[in-house]
Short mmCIF file of C-alpha atoms and ligand atoms in Angstrom, two decimals:
data_model
loop_
_atom_site.label_atom_id
_atom_site.label_comp_id
_atom_site.label_asym_id
_atom_site.label_seq_id
_atom_site.Cartn_x
_atom_site.Cartn_y
_atom_site.Cartn_z
CA MET A 1 -31.45 -5.34 4.70
CA LEU A 2 -30.43 -2.39 6.87
CA ILE A 3 -27.21 -1.48 8.62
CA GLU A 4 -27.98 -2.00 12.29
CA ARG A 5 -24.66 -1.54 14.05
CA GLY A 6 -21.13 -0.30 13.44
CA GLU A 7 -18.11 -0.87 15.64
CA VAL A 8 -14.69 0.74 15.30
CA LEU A 9 -12.04 -1.75 16.41
CA VAL A 10 -8.55 -0.51 17.27
CA CYS A 11 -5.89 -3.08 18.13
CA SER A 12 -2.14 -3.49 18.05
CA PRO A 13 -0.96 -7.06 17.47
CA GLY A 14 2.62 -5.94 16.82
CA ARG A 15 1.45 -2.77 15.05
CA ASN A 16 -1.68 -0.64 15.08
CA PHE A 17 -4.76 -1.40 12.99
CA VAL A 18 -8.17 0.26 12.72
CA THR A 19 -11.04 -1.92 11.51
CA LEU A 20 -14.71 -1.18 10.94
CA ARG A 21 -17.27 -3.90 11.58
CA LEU A 22 -20.78 -3.33 10.20
CA VAL A 23 -23.65 -5.62 11.20
CA THR A 24 -26.95 -5.75 9.31
CA SER A 25 -30.51 -6.29 10.51
CA ASP A 26 -30.15 -9.89 9.19
CA GLY A 27 -27.00 -10.40 11.27
CA VAL A 28 -24.58 -10.30 8.32
CA VAL A 29 -21.15 -8.97 9.32
CA GLY A 30 -18.80 -6.98 7.06
CA LEU A 31 -15.24 -5.80 7.75
CA GLY A 32 -13.30 -2.85 6.36
CA ASP A 33 -9.72 -1.65 6.95
CA ALA A 34 -9.24 2.01 8.02
CA THR A 35 -5.60 1.93 9.14
CA LEU A 36 -3.64 5.15 8.56
CA ASN A 37 -0.13 4.52 9.85
CA GLY A 38 0.85 6.99 12.59
CA ARG A 39 -2.54 8.78 12.50
CA GLU A 40 -4.80 5.83 13.40
CA LEU A 41 -6.98 7.49 16.03
CA SER A 42 -8.01 10.33 13.74
CA VAL A 43 -9.73 7.83 11.42
CA ALA A 44 -11.19 5.92 14.38
CA SER A 45 -12.75 9.16 15.64
CA TYR A 46 -13.97 10.20 12.16
CA LEU A 47 -15.71 6.85 11.84
CA ALA A 48 -17.11 6.58 15.36
CA ASP A 49 -18.16 10.23 15.75
CA HIS A 50 -19.19 11.23 12.24
CA VAL A 51 -19.81 8.20 10.03
CA VAL A 52 -21.22 5.24 11.96
CA PRO A 53 -24.16 7.28 13.40
CA LEU A 54 -25.16 8.21 9.81
CA LEU A 55 -25.08 4.62 8.62
CA ILE A 56 -27.59 3.17 11.06
CA GLY A 57 -30.83 2.32 9.25
CA ARG A 58 -29.35 2.76 5.74
CA ASP A 59 -29.80 0.11 3.04
CA ALA A 60 -26.73 -2.15 3.33
CA HIS A 61 -26.94 -2.94 -0.41
CA ALA A 62 -26.68 0.70 -1.54
CA ILE A 63 -22.88 0.77 -1.86
CA GLU A 64 -22.50 3.46 -4.53
CA ASP A 65 -25.10 5.71 -2.92
CA THR A 66 -23.43 5.36 0.50
CA TRP A 67 -20.03 6.14 -1.06
CA GLN A 68 -21.39 9.33 -2.67
CA TYR A 69 -23.30 10.23 0.50
CA LEU A 70 -20.10 10.09 2.58
CA TYR A 71 -17.87 11.70 -0.10
CA ARG A 72 -20.11 14.55 -1.30
CA GLY A 73 -22.27 14.73 1.79
CA ALA A 74 -19.44 15.69 4.14
CA TYR A 75 -18.80 18.80 2.00
CA TRP A 76 -15.09 18.49 3.05
CA ARG A 77 -13.77 16.13 0.40
CA ARG A 78 -10.75 13.93 -0.09
CA GLY A 79 -7.77 13.63 2.26
CA PRO A 80 -6.38 10.49 3.89
CA VAL A 81 -8.61 10.51 6.98
CA THR A 82 -11.89 10.94 5.08
CA MET A 83 -10.95 8.50 2.34
CA ALA A 84 -9.72 5.81 4.77
CA ALA A 85 -13.03 6.09 6.64
CA ILE A 86 -15.02 5.84 3.39
CA ALA A 87 -12.81 2.90 2.35
CA ALA A 88 -13.67 1.00 5.51
CA VAL A 89 -17.41 1.50 5.01
CA ASP A 90 -17.21 0.61 1.32
CA THR A 91 -15.16 -2.56 1.91
CA ALA A 92 -17.44 -3.71 4.74
CA LEU A 93 -20.49 -3.22 2.51
CA TRP A 94 -18.89 -5.22 -0.34
CA ASP A 95 -18.05 -7.95 2.20
CA ILE A 96 -21.70 -7.99 3.32
CA LYS A 97 -23.10 -8.03 -0.22
CA ALA A 98 -20.85 -10.92 -1.25
CA LYS A 99 -21.77 -12.89 1.87
CA VAL A 100 -25.47 -12.36 1.15
CA CYS A 101 -24.90 -13.61 -2.42
CA GLY A 102 -22.91 -16.57 -1.08
CA LEU A 103 -19.99 -15.67 -3.36
CA PRO A 104 -16.35 -14.71 -2.89
CA LEU A 105 -16.14 -10.96 -3.41
CA TYR A 106 -14.19 -11.11 -6.68
CA GLN A 107 -17.19 -12.78 -8.34
CA LEU A 108 -19.18 -9.55 -7.82
CA LEU A 109 -16.35 -7.54 -9.42
CA GLY A 110 -16.56 -9.44 -12.70
CA GLY A 111 -15.04 -12.80 -11.75
CA ARG A 112 -11.51 -14.07 -12.24
CA SER A 113 -9.26 -12.57 -14.92
CA ARG A 114 -6.22 -14.65 -13.85
CA ARG A 115 -5.23 -17.61 -11.72
CA SER A 116 -3.38 -15.56 -9.06
CA CYS A 117 -2.00 -12.10 -8.32
CA LEU A 118 1.78 -11.98 -8.76
CA VAL A 119 3.31 -10.31 -5.69
CA TYR A 120 6.61 -8.71 -4.76
CA GLY A 121 8.31 -8.89 -1.37
CA HIS A 122 10.72 -6.51 0.38
CA ALA A 123 14.37 -7.58 0.42
CA SER A 124 16.76 -5.27 2.20
CA GLY A 125 20.14 -5.12 3.89
CA ARG A 126 22.48 -2.58 5.39
CA ASP A 127 25.14 -3.79 2.93
CA LEU A 128 25.39 -6.17 -0.03
CA PRO A 129 25.97 -9.42 1.90
CA GLU A 130 22.91 -8.72 4.07
CA LEU A 131 20.89 -7.74 1.02
CA PHE A 132 21.87 -10.90 -0.89
CA ASP A 133 20.86 -13.04 2.13
CA SER A 134 17.52 -11.27 2.19
CA VAL A 135 16.97 -11.79 -1.56
CA ARG A 136 17.83 -15.50 -1.19
CA GLY A 137 15.46 -15.75 1.79
CA HIS A 138 12.65 -14.29 -0.33
CA LEU A 139 13.39 -16.65 -3.23
CA GLU A 140 13.25 -19.58 -0.80
CA LEU A 141 9.88 -18.36 0.44
CA GLY A 142 8.66 -18.53 -3.15
CA TYR A 143 8.72 -14.86 -4.20
CA ARG A 144 9.11 -14.26 -7.93
CA ALA A 145 9.53 -10.46 -7.80
CA ILE A 146 11.57 -8.52 -5.23
CA ARG A 147 11.92 -4.94 -4.05
CA ILE A 148 15.50 -3.92 -3.31
CA GLN A 149 16.36 -1.35 -0.58
CA THR A 150 19.79 -0.88 0.98
CA GLY A 151 21.71 1.15 3.46
CA ILE A 152 23.80 4.06 2.26
CA PRO A 153 27.42 4.19 3.49
CA GLY A 154 27.66 6.68 6.36
CA PHE A 155 23.92 6.61 7.20
CA GLU A 156 22.65 4.69 10.18
CA SER A 157 19.00 4.24 9.33
CA VAL A 158 17.66 4.30 5.78
CA TYR A 159 14.07 3.90 4.56
CA GLY A 160 13.15 0.32 3.72
CA VAL A 161 16.03 -1.44 5.45
CA ALA A 162 14.71 -3.97 7.96
CA SER A 163 16.51 -4.79 11.18
CA VAL A 164 18.20 -8.18 11.17
CA ALA A 165 16.84 -10.73 13.63
CA LYS A 166 18.95 -13.61 15.04
CA SER A 167 16.93 -16.00 12.90
CA GLY A 168 18.00 -14.12 9.74
CA PRO A 169 16.80 -11.10 7.79
CA ARG A 170 13.30 -9.90 8.56
CA TYR A 171 10.71 -9.47 5.86
CA ASP A 172 8.21 -7.34 7.83
CA TYR A 173 10.06 -3.99 8.00
CA GLU A 174 7.98 -1.59 10.08
CA PRO A 175 9.07 2.04 9.98
CA ALA A 176 6.55 3.31 12.58
CA ARG A 177 8.17 3.20 16.01
CA ARG A 178 6.37 3.11 19.35
CA THR A 179 7.75 6.37 20.66
CA ALA A 180 5.96 9.43 22.04
CA VAL A 181 7.40 11.61 19.26
CA PRO A 182 8.72 10.52 15.86
CA VAL A 183 12.34 9.39 15.61
CA GLU A 184 14.40 11.48 13.20
CA GLU A 185 16.44 10.05 10.36
CA SER A 186 19.17 11.72 8.34
CA TRP A 187 19.40 11.90 4.56
CA ASP A 188 21.75 12.94 1.75
CA THR A 189 20.31 12.63 -1.76
CA ARG A 190 23.69 12.91 -3.51
CA ALA A 191 25.10 10.00 -1.48
CA TYR A 192 21.99 7.97 -2.35
CA LEU A 193 22.21 8.73 -6.07
CA ARG A 194 25.89 7.72 -6.12
CA HIS A 195 25.25 4.45 -4.29
CA VAL A 196 22.05 2.94 -5.70
CA PRO A 197 23.18 2.08 -9.27
CA SER A 198 26.11 0.06 -7.89
CA VAL A 199 23.67 -1.93 -5.73
CA PHE A 200 21.50 -2.85 -8.70
CA GLU A 201 24.57 -3.76 -10.75
CA ALA A 202 25.68 -6.13 -7.96
CA VAL A 203 22.20 -7.65 -7.60
CA ARG A 204 21.93 -8.28 -11.35
CA ASN A 205 25.40 -9.87 -11.38
CA GLU A 206 24.44 -12.15 -8.49
CA PHE A 207 20.85 -13.06 -9.40
CA GLY A 208 20.81 -12.74 -13.20
CA PRO A 209 18.79 -10.70 -15.66
CA ALA A 210 15.35 -12.32 -15.32
CA LEU A 211 14.22 -11.64 -11.73
CA PRO A 212 11.80 -8.67 -11.62
CA LEU A 213 13.37 -6.02 -9.35
CA LEU A 214 11.65 -2.98 -7.87
CA HIS A 215 12.86 0.04 -5.91
CA ASP A 216 11.18 2.77 -3.84
CA ALA A 217 12.78 6.25 -3.74
CA HIS A 218 10.10 7.28 -1.21
CA HIS A 219 9.33 10.81 -2.43
CA ARG A 220 12.85 12.21 -1.81
CA LEU A 221 14.06 13.54 -5.15
CA THR A 222 13.60 16.65 -7.24
CA PRO A 223 12.40 16.05 -10.82
CA ILE A 224 15.91 16.38 -12.28
CA GLN A 225 17.37 14.05 -9.63
CA ALA A 226 14.58 11.58 -10.35
CA ALA A 227 15.33 11.75 -14.07
CA ARG A 228 18.99 11.04 -13.37
CA LEU A 229 18.15 8.06 -11.14
CA GLY A 230 15.77 6.56 -13.69
CA LYS A 231 18.40 6.91 -16.40
CA SER A 232 21.21 5.46 -14.30
CA LEU A 233 19.08 2.39 -13.46
CA GLU A 234 18.08 1.64 -17.06
CA PRO A 235 20.83 -1.00 -17.56
CA TYR A 236 19.34 -3.03 -14.67
CA ASP A 237 15.87 -3.32 -16.19
CA LEU A 238 13.68 -2.45 -13.17
CA PHE A 239 10.08 -3.62 -13.04
CA TRP A 240 9.41 -0.20 -11.55
CA LEU A 241 10.91 2.76 -9.78
CA GLU A 242 8.48 4.05 -7.15
CA ASP A 243 7.66 7.49 -5.75
CA VAL A 244 10.63 9.31 -7.23
CA THR A 245 9.22 12.74 -6.36
CA PRO A 246 6.62 14.01 -3.89
CA ALA A 247 4.10 13.68 -6.67
CA GLU A 248 1.37 16.04 -5.50
CA ASN A 249 2.96 18.17 -8.21
CA GLN A 250 1.83 15.83 -10.97
CA GLU A 251 3.36 17.96 -13.74
CA ALA A 252 6.85 17.34 -12.33
CA LEU A 253 6.67 13.84 -13.80
CA ARG A 254 6.74 15.27 -17.33
CA LEU A 255 10.41 16.09 -16.92
CA VAL A 256 11.23 12.69 -15.42
CA ARG A 257 9.40 10.92 -18.23
CA GLN A 258 11.27 12.81 -20.93
CA HIS A 259 14.58 11.47 -19.66
CA THR A 260 14.06 7.84 -18.76
CA THR A 261 12.40 4.63 -19.91
CA THR A 262 12.53 3.10 -16.41
CA PRO A 263 8.85 2.33 -15.58
CA LEU A 264 7.41 4.61 -12.89
CA ALA A 265 4.97 3.77 -10.09
CA ILE A 266 3.27 6.39 -7.94
CA GLY A 267 0.36 6.96 -5.62
CA GLU A 268 0.45 5.29 -2.20
CA VAL A 269 -0.30 8.64 -0.54
CA PHE A 270 -3.01 9.58 -3.05
CA ASN A 271 -6.69 9.26 -2.18
CA THR A 272 -8.86 9.87 -5.24
CA VAL A 273 -8.97 9.63 -9.01
CA TRP A 274 -8.40 13.39 -9.12
CA ASP A 275 -4.88 12.93 -7.72
CA TYR A 276 -4.10 10.93 -10.87
CA GLN A 277 -5.75 13.14 -13.45
CA THR A 278 -2.59 14.51 -15.10
CA LEU A 279 -0.47 11.45 -14.36
CA ILE A 280 -2.86 9.12 -16.16
CA ARG A 281 -4.11 11.38 -18.95
CA GLU A 282 -0.55 12.31 -19.97
CA GLN A 283 0.72 8.74 -19.40
CA LEU A 284 3.38 9.93 -16.96
CA ILE A 285 3.30 6.72 -14.92
CA ASP A 286 3.07 2.99 -15.57
CA TYR A 287 1.61 1.71 -12.29
CA VAL A 288 -1.00 3.02 -9.83
CA ARG A 289 0.22 2.46 -6.25
CA SER A 290 -2.91 3.29 -4.22
CA ALA A 291 -4.32 1.03 -1.54
CA VAL A 292 -7.96 0.01 -1.21
CA THR A 293 -7.60 1.28 2.37
CA HIS A 294 -6.65 4.87 1.49
CA THR A 295 -8.62 5.46 -1.68
CA GLY A 296 -12.25 5.13 -0.70
CA GLY A 297 -12.30 1.34 -0.86
CA ILE A 298 -13.02 -0.98 -3.74
CA THR A 299 -15.40 1.55 -5.30
CA GLY A 300 -12.83 4.38 -5.26
CA LEU A 301 -9.84 2.32 -6.39
CA ARG A 302 -11.76 0.53 -9.14
CA ARG A 303 -12.62 3.97 -10.54
CA ILE A 304 -8.91 4.81 -10.77
CA PHE A 305 -8.03 1.47 -12.39
CA ASP A 306 -10.75 1.83 -15.01
CA PHE A 307 -9.45 5.31 -15.90
CA ALA A 308 -5.85 3.97 -15.96
CA SER A 309 -6.81 1.01 -18.17
CA THR A 310 -7.65 3.27 -21.09
CA TYR A 311 -3.96 4.30 -21.13
CA GLN A 312 -2.44 0.82 -20.57
CA ILE A 313 -1.47 1.82 -17.03
CA LYS A 314 -1.62 -1.07 -14.57
CA SER A 315 -2.28 -1.75 -10.92
CA GLY A 316 0.40 -2.04 -8.24
CA ILE A 317 -1.77 -1.99 -5.13
CA HIS A 318 -0.03 -0.78 -1.98
CA GLY A 319 0.30 -3.68 0.47
CA PRO A 320 2.87 -3.14 3.23
CA THR A 321 2.06 -4.49 6.70
CA ASP A 322 0.27 -1.27 7.68
CA ILE A 323 -2.50 -2.39 5.32
CA SER A 324 -4.35 -4.92 7.49
CA PRO A 325 -5.24 -8.42 6.25
CA VAL A 326 -8.73 -6.99 5.63
CA GLY A 327 -7.30 -4.33 3.30
CA LEU A 328 -5.02 -6.88 1.66
CA ALA A 329 -7.86 -9.35 1.09
CA ALA A 330 -9.84 -6.57 -0.61
CA ALA A 331 -6.81 -5.83 -2.81
CA VAL A 332 -6.51 -9.48 -3.85
CA HIS A 333 -10.21 -9.74 -4.75
CA LEU A 334 -9.92 -6.56 -6.83
CA GLY A 335 -6.59 -7.60 -8.38
CA ILE A 336 -7.83 -11.00 -9.49
CA ALA A 337 -10.84 -9.39 -11.20
CA ILE A 338 -9.53 -6.35 -13.08
CA HIS A 339 -7.99 -6.67 -16.54
CA ASN A 340 -5.15 -4.18 -15.98
CA PHE A 341 -3.54 -5.98 -13.05
CA GLY A 342 0.22 -5.37 -12.77
CA ILE A 343 1.59 -6.66 -9.47
CA GLN A 344 0.58 -6.75 -5.79
CA GLU A 345 2.84 -5.73 -2.89
CA TYR A 346 2.97 -8.42 -0.19
CA MET A 347 5.31 -8.15 2.80
CA ARG A 348 3.53 -10.81 4.91
CA HIS A 349 1.94 -9.97 8.25
CA SER A 350 3.35 -11.30 11.50
CA ALA A 351 1.93 -14.50 13.01
CA LEU A 352 0.44 -12.36 15.81
CA THR A 353 -1.38 -10.10 13.34
CA GLU A 354 -2.82 -13.20 11.66
CA GLU A 355 -4.09 -14.45 15.04
CA VAL A 356 -6.33 -11.38 15.25
CA PHE A 357 -7.21 -11.24 11.55
CA ARG A 358 -7.69 -14.70 10.09
CA PRO A 359 -7.03 -14.18 6.39
CA GLY A 360 -8.33 -16.73 3.90
CA TYR A 361 -6.09 -15.71 0.97
CA SER A 362 -3.12 -17.94 0.24
CA PHE A 363 0.40 -17.36 -1.06
CA VAL A 364 1.04 -19.91 -3.81
CA ASP A 365 3.94 -19.98 -6.26
CA GLY A 366 4.78 -16.29 -5.76
CA GLY A 367 1.18 -15.11 -6.06
CA LEU A 368 -1.79 -14.38 -3.82
CA VAL A 369 -5.01 -16.27 -4.39
CA PRO A 370 -8.27 -15.01 -2.85
CA SER A 371 -10.35 -17.04 -0.45
CA GLU A 372 -13.30 -18.93 -1.95
CA GLU A 373 -15.38 -18.22 1.18
CA PRO A 374 -18.36 -15.91 0.66
CA GLY A 375 -17.30 -12.26 1.13
CA LEU A 376 -13.76 -11.04 1.74
CA GLY A 377 -12.78 -14.19 3.60
CA VAL A 378 -11.27 -12.55 6.70
CA ASP A 379 -12.43 -13.02 10.32
CA TYR A 380 -11.61 -10.79 13.28
CA ASP A 381 -10.95 -12.40 16.68
CA ASP A 382 -12.04 -9.98 19.43
CA ASP A 383 -10.62 -12.15 22.21
CA VAL A 384 -7.10 -12.06 20.81
CA ALA A 385 -7.41 -8.39 19.80
CA LYS A 386 -8.32 -7.21 23.30
CA ASN A 387 -4.95 -8.44 24.59
CA HIS A 388 -3.24 -6.04 22.18
CA PRO A 389 -4.47 -2.48 22.79
CA TYR A 390 -3.44 0.56 20.74
CA GLU A 391 0.00 2.04 21.41
CA ALA A 392 1.05 5.40 19.97
CA ALA A 393 3.52 4.96 17.11
CA TYR A 394 4.90 7.38 14.54
CA LEU A 395 6.56 7.19 11.17
CA PRO A 396 10.02 8.82 11.20
CA VAL A 397 10.69 12.44 10.30
CA ASN A 398 13.54 12.96 7.84
CA ARG A 399 16.19 15.70 7.93
CA LEU A 400 18.98 16.60 5.55
CA THR A 401 22.45 16.51 7.09
CA ASP A 402 22.26 20.28 7.76
CA GLY A 403 19.04 19.82 9.77
CA THR A 404 16.48 20.86 7.12
CA VAL A 405 13.27 18.85 7.27
CA HIS A 406 13.01 16.71 4.13
CA ASP A 407 10.43 14.29 2.70
CA TRP A 408 10.56 10.91 4.45
O1 KDG B 501 3.13 3.72 6.41
C1 KDG B 501 4.07 4.04 5.44
C2 KDG B 501 4.28 2.84 4.55
O2 KDG B 501 3.05 2.40 4.08
C3 KDG B 501 5.18 3.13 3.39
O3 KDG B 501 6.40 3.64 3.83
C4 KDG B 501 5.40 1.83 2.62
O4 KDG B 501 6.37 3.03 0.81
C5 KDG B 501 5.87 2.02 1.24
C6 KDG B 501 5.69 0.90 0.32
O5 KDG B 501 5.95 1.08 -0.85
O6 KDG B 501 5.30 -0.16 0.78
MG1 MG B 502 6.22 3.05 -1.36
#
């Protein structure tokens, strides 16, 4: 069975998505997610100009060989654009193979290791009353683990805080804005470090000790600041503290680790197992945050999880709404199969997004359950998609209060 055709589909049902559709000589269709928020067209071009032409006539079953051909064969390795493109090809080929076998994809990854994948949602608010409403809204929706992000007094726009709709707090916070150039946000780490522990104290007092709580520092701290934050949050028993430092300097986590027992999660901007080499070998983290979409697909991410499993490090697959339902479905198939599953991020896509992508996974009792359809279990509706063409959108740029560019 040969790969006969490849189409790169770019659409924007509320936000931008890049999807690869591969079609085989037997007419079997596979989908893969290649969305890179704010840099979508670079991956679309990489796929259309440099990858799809090389796939035509290749054996659709040769997933590992195709992965290595695209990874090693390009000579220029790694990086988000290359690895998102490889991820889309890899996921589409797994989708095809599972459809040919007549099995849901997780069966090819070893079968079920659990009934469902526990997820966490994103609660947020500019202040405590808004945050509490958002937490209650998530509990009513059935979430059993919740990420907490809040405004900081004196700052207008803070990472992770959703706008509030008339109908109540939103759950699908989208930081990328449809502007010709990125909007700029303002940041003060000392104000953040002073404020956050009081928020977690209030949340624990209101919602009790048992609810798993998570928090994302979004790459903004130095190692010593990160150590201080981890230590100050210890009384509130976080499930994890995410992206405390810009972790391309993996060794920086040694210092953080020496000072705090708060579990650490890192890796949504990483692309390969090499980005985790020190973090995993020295047990500097507790959860791997990479997405199927940005890590070379199921093949690339599974490699990282297998390495992590030898050190009791678990999965925490990245799943905000800029991972399409195709990428999320792949995450759920992988998460249900691996032994070292930790938790899955699930913000919920908008109704419009789910009109284009028809996901077969279901949210049951705070967990995601994969579709039992052969393959990934996601369909793509071209007719709906064509009414929602790409629109340029950028993630914000962050500046300190004196104007210095800072990590966003
Ligand atoms: O596109 C950027 C988002 O994927 C990122 O800001 C989301 O940090 C994020 C998370 O943990 O979901
Ligand atoms: Mg994050």
